[in-house]
GROMACS .gro file of N, CA, C and O in nm:
model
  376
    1UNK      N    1  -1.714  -4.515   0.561
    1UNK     CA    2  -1.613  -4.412   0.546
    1UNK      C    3  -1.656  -4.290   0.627
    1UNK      O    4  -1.773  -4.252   0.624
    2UNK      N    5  -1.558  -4.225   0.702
    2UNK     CA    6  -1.609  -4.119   0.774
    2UNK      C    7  -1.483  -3.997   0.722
    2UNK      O    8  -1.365  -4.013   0.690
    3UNK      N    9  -1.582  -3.858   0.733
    3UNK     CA   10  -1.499  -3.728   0.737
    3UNK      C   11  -1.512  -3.655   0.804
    3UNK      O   12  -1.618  -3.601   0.834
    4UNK      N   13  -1.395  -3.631   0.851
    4UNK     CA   14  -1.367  -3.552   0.966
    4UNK      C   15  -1.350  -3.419   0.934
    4UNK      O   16  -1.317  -3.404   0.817
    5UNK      N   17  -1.363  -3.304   1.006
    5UNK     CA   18  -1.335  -3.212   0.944
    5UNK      C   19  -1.327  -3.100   1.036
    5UNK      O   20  -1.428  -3.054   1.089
    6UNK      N   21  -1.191  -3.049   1.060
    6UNK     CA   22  -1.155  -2.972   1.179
    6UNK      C   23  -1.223  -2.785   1.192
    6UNK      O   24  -1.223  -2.702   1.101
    7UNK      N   25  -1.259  -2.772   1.295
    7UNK     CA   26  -1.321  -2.664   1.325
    7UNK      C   27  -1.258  -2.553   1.384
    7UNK      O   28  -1.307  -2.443   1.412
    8UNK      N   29  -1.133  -2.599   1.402
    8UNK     CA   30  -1.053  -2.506   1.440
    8UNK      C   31  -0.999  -2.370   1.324
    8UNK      O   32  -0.975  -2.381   1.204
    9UNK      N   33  -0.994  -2.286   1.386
    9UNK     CA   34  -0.919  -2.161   1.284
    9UNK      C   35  -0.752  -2.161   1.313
    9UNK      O   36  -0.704  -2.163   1.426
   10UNK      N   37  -0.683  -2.157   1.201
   10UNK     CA   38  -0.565  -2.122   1.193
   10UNK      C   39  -0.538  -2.020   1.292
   10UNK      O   40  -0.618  -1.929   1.270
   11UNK      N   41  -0.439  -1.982   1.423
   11UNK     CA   42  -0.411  -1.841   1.473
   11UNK      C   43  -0.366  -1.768   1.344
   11UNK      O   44  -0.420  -1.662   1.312
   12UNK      N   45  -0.263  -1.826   1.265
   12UNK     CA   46  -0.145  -1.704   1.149
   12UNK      C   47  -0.277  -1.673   1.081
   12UNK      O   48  -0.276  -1.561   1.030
   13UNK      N   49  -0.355  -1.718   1.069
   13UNK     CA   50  -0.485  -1.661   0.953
   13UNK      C   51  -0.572  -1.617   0.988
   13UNK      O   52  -0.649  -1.686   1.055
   14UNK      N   53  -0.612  -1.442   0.953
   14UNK     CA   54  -0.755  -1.407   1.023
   14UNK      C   55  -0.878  -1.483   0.973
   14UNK      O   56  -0.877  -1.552   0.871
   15UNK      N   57  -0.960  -1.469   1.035
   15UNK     CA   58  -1.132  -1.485   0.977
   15UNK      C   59  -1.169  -1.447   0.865
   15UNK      O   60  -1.116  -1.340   0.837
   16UNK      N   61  -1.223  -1.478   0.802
   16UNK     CA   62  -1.265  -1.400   0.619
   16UNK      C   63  -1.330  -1.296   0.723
   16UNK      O   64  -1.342  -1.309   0.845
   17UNK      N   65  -1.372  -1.186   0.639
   17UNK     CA   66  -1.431  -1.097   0.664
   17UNK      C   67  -1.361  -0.975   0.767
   17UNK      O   68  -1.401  -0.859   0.777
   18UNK      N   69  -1.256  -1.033   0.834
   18UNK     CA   70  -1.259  -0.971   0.925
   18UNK      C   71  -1.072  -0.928   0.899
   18UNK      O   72  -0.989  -0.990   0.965
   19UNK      N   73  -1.033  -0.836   0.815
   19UNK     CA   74  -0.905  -0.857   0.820
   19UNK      C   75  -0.854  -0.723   0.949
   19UNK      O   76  -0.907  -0.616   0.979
   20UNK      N   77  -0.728  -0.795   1.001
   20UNK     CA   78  -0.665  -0.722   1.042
   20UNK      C   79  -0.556  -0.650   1.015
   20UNK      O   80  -0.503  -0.677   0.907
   21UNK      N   81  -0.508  -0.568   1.077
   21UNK     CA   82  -0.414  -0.443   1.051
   21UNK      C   83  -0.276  -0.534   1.054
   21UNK      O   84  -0.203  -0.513   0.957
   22UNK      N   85  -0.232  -0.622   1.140
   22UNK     CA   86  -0.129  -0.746   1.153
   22UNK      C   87  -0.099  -0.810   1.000
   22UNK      O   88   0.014  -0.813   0.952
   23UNK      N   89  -0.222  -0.862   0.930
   23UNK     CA   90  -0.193  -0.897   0.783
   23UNK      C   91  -0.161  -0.869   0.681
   23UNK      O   92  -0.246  -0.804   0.621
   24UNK      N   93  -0.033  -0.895   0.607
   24UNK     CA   94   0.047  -0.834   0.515
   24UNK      C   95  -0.016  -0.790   0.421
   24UNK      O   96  -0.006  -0.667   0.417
   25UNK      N   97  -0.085  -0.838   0.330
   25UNK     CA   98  -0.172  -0.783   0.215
   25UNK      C   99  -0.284  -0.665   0.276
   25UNK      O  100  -0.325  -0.580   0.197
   26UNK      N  101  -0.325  -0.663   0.397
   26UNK     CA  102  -0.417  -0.562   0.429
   26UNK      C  103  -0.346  -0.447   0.418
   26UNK      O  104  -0.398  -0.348   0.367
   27UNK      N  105  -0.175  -0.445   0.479
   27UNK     CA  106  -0.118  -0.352   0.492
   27UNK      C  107  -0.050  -0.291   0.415
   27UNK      O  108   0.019  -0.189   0.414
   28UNK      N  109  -0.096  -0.413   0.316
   28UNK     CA  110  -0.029  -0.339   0.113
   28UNK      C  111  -0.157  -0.256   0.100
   28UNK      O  112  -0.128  -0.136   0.097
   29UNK      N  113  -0.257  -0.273   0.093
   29UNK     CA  114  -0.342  -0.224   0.021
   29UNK      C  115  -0.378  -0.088   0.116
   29UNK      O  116  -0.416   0.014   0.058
   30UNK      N  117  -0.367  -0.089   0.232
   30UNK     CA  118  -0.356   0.004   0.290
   30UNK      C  119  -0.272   0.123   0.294
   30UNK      O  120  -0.312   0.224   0.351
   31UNK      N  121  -0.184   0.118   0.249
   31UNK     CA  122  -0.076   0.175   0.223
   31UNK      C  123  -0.116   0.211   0.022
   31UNK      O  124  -0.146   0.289  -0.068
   32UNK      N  125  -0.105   0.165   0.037
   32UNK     CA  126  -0.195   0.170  -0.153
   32UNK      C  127  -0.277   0.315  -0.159
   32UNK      O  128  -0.256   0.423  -0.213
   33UNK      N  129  -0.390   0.253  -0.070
   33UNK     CA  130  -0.447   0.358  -0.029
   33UNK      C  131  -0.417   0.526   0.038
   33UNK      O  132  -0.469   0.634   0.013
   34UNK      N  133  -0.314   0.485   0.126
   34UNK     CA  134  -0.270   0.630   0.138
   34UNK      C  135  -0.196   0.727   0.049
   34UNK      O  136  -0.185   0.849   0.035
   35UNK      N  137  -0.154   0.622   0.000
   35UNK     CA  138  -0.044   0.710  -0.120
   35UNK      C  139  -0.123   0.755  -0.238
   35UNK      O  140  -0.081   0.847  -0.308
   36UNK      N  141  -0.245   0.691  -0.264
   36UNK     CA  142  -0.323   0.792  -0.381
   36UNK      C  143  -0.448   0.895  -0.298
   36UNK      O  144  -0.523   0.961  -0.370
   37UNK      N  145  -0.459   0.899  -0.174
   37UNK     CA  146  -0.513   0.998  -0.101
   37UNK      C  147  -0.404   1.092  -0.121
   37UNK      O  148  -0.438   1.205  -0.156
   38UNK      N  149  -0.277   1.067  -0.106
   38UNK     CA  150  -0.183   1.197  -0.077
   38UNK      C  151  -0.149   1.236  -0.211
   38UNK      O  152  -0.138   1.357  -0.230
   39UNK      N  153  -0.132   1.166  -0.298
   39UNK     CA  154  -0.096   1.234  -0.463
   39UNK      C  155  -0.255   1.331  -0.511
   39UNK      O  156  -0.255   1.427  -0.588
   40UNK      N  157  -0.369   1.277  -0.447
   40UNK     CA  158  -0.529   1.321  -0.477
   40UNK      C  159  -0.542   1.463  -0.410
   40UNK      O  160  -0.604   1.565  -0.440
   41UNK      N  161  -0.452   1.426  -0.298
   41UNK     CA  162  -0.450   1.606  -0.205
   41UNK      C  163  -0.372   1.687  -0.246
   41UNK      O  164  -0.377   1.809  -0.231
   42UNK      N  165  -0.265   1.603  -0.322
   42UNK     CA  166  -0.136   1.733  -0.403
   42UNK      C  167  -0.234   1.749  -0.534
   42UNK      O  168  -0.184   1.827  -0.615
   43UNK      N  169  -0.324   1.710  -0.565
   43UNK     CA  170  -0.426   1.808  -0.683
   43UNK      C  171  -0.330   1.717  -0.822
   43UNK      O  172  -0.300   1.786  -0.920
   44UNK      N  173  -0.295   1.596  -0.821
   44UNK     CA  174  -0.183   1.555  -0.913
   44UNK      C  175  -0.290   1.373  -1.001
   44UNK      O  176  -0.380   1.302  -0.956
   45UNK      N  177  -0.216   1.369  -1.126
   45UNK     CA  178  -0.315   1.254  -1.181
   45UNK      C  179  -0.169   1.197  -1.189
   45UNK      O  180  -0.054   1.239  -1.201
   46UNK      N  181  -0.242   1.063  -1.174
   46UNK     CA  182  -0.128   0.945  -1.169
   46UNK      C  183  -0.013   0.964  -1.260
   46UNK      O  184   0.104   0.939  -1.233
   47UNK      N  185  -0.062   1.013  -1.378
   47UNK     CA  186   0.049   1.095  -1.482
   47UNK      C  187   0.103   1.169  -1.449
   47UNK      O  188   0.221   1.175  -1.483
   48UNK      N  189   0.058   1.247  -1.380
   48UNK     CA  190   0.151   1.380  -1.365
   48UNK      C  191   0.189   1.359  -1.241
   48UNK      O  192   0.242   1.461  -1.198
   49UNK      N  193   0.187   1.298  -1.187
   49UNK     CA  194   0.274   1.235  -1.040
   49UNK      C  195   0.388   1.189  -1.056
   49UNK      O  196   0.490   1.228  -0.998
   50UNK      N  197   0.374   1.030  -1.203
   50UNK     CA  198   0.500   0.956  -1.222
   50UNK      C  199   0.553   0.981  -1.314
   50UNK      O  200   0.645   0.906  -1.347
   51UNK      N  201   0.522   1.099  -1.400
   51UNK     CA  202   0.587   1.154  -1.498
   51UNK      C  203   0.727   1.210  -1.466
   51UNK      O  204   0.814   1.177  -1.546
   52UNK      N  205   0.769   1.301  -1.346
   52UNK     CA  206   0.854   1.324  -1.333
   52UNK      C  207   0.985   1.226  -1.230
   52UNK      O  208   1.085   1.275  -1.178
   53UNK      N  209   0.940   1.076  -1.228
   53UNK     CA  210   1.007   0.986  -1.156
   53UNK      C  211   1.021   0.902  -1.230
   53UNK      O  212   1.082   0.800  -1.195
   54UNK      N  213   0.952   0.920  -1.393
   54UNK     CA  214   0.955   0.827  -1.486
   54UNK      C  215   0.920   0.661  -1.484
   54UNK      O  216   0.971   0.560  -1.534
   55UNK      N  217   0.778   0.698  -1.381
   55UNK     CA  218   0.741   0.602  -1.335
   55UNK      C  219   0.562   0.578  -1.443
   55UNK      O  220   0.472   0.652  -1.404
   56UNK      N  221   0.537   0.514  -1.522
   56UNK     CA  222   0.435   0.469  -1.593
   56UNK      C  223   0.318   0.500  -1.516
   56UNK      O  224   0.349   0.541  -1.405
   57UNK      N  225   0.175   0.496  -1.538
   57UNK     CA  226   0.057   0.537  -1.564
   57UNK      C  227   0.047   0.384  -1.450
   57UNK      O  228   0.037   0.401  -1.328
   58UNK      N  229   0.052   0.254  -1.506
   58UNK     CA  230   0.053   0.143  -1.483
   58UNK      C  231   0.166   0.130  -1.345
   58UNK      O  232   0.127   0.072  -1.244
   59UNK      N  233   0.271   0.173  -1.351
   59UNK     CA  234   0.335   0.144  -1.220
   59UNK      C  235   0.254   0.191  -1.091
   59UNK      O  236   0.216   0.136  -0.988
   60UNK      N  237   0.245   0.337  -1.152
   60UNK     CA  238   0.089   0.452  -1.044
   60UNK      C  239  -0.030   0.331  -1.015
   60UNK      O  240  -0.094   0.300  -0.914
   61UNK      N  241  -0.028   0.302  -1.094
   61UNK     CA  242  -0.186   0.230  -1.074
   61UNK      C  243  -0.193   0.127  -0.938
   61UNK      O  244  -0.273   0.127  -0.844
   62UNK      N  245  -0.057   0.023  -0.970
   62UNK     CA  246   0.002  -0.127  -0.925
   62UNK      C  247   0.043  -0.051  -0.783
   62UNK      O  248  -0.009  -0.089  -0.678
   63UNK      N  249   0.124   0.041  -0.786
   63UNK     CA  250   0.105   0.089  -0.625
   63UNK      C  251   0.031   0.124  -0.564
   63UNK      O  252   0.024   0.099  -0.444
   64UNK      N  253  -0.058   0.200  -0.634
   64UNK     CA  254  -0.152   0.248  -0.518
   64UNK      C  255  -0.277   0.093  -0.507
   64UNK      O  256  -0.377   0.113  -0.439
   65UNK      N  257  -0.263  -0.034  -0.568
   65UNK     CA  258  -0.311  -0.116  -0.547
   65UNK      C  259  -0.250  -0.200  -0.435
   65UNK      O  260  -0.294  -0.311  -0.403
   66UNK      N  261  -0.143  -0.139  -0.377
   66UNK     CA  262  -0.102  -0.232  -0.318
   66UNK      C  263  -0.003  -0.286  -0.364
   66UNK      O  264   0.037  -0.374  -0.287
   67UNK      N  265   0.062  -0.276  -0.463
   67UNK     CA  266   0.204  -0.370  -0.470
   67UNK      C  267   0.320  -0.273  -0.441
   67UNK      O  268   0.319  -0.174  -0.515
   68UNK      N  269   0.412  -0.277  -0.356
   68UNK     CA  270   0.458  -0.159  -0.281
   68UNK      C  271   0.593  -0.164  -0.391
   68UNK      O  272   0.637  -0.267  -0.442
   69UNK      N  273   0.650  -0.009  -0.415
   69UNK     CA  274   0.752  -0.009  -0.482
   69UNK      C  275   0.856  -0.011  -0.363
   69UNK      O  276   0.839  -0.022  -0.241
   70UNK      N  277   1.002   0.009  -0.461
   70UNK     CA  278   1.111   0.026  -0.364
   70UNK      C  279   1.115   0.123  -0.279
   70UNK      O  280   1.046   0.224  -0.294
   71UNK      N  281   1.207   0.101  -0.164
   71UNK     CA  282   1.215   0.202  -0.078
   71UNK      C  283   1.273   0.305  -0.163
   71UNK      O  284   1.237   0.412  -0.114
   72UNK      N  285   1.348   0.327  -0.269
   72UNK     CA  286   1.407   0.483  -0.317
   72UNK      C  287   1.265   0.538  -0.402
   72UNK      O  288   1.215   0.650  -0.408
   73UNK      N  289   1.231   0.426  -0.455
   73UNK     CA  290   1.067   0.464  -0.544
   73UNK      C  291   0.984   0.520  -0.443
   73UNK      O  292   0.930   0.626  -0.476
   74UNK      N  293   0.956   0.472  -0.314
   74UNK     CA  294   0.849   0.515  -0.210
   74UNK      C  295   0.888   0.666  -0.164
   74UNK      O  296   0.807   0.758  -0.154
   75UNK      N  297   1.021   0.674  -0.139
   75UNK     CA  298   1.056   0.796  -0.071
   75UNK      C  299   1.052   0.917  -0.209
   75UNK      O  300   0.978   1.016  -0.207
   76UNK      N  301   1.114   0.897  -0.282
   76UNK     CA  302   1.070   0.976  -0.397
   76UNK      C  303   0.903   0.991  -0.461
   76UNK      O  304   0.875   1.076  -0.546
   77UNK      N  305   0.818   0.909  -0.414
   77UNK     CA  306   0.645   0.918  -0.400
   77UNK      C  307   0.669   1.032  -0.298
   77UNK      O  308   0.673   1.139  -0.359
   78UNK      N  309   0.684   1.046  -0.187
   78UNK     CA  310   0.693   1.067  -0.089
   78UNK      C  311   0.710   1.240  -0.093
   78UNK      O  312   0.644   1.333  -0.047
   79UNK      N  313   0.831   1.230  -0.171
   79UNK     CA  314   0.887   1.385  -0.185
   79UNK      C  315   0.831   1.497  -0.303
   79UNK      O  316   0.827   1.620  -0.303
   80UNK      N  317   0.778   1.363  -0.434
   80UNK     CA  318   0.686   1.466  -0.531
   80UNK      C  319   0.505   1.511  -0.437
   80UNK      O  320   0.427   1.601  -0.468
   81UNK      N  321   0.493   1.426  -0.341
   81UNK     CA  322   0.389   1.498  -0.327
   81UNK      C  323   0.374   1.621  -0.192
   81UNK      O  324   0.280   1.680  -0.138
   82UNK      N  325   0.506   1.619  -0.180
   82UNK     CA  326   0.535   1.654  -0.060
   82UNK      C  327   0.528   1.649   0.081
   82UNK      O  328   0.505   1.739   0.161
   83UNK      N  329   0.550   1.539   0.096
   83UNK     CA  330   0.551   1.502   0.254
   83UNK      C  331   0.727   1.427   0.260
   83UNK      O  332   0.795   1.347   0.196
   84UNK      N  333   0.739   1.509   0.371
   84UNK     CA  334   0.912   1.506   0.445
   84UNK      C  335   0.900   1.344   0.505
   84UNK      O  336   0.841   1.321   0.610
   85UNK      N  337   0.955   1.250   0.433
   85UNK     CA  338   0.953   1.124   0.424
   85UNK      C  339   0.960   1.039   0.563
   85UNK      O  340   0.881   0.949   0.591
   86UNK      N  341   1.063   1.081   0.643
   86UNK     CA  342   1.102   1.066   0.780
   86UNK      C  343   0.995   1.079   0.890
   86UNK      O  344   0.958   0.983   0.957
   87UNK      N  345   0.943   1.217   0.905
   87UNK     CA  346   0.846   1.232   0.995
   87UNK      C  347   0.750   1.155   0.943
   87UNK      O  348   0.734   1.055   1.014
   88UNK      N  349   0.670   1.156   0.839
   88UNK     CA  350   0.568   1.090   0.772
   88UNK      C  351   0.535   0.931   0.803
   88UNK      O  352   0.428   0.873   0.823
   89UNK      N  353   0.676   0.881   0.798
   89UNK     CA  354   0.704   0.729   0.794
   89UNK      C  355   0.653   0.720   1.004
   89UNK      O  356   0.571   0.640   1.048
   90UNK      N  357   0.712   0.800   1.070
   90UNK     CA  358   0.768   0.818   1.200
   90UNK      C  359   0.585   0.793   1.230
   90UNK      O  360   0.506   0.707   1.271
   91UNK      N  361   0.587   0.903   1.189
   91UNK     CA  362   0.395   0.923   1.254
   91UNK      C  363   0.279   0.776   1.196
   91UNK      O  364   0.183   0.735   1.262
   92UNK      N  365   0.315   0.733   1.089
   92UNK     CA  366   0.260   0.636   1.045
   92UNK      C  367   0.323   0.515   1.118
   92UNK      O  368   0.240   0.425   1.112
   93UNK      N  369   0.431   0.475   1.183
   93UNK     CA  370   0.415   0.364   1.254
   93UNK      C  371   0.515   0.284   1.155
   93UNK      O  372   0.571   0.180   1.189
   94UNK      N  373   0.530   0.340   1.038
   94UNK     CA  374   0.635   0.273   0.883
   94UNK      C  375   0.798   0.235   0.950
   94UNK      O  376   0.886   0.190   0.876
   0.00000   0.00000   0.00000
């Protein structure tokens, strides 16, 4: 009995270790990431961020992990911490 076993890498799939900016989940979590840098620079706790969008402790959390809310949820992130949604999106490449 013989096993074969291909050495080739998938192109659609990066390398472990090595993710790129192209891969969807990098670019959740990346984005995750910016949005609790920018609520962290408005001086604001995940509470008092989604308190007034009536958005949970736990929703705060799940986004800035990476699970992206809606576009009216994002742009309203957007506007409690104050950044003008449009240019923001524009300069980020969004």
């Amino acid at each position: 009995m013989t096993c074969r076993f291909s050495t080739q890498v998938s192109a659609t799939r990066p390398a472990l270790g090595n993710p790129t900016s192209a891969h969807p989940a990098y670019r959740r979590r990346q984005l995750g990431r910016t949005l609790r840098k920018l609520r962290e620079a408005a001086g604001l706790s995940q509470e008092d961020a989604g308190r007034p969008l009536r958005f949970s402790t736990s929703k705060m959390s799940r986004i800035e992990q990476g699970f992206i809310p809606g576009y009216n949820d994002f742009l309203a992130l957007l506007d409690r911490y104050g950044i003008i949604s449009s240019d923001y999106a524009k300069e980020k490449g969004w």
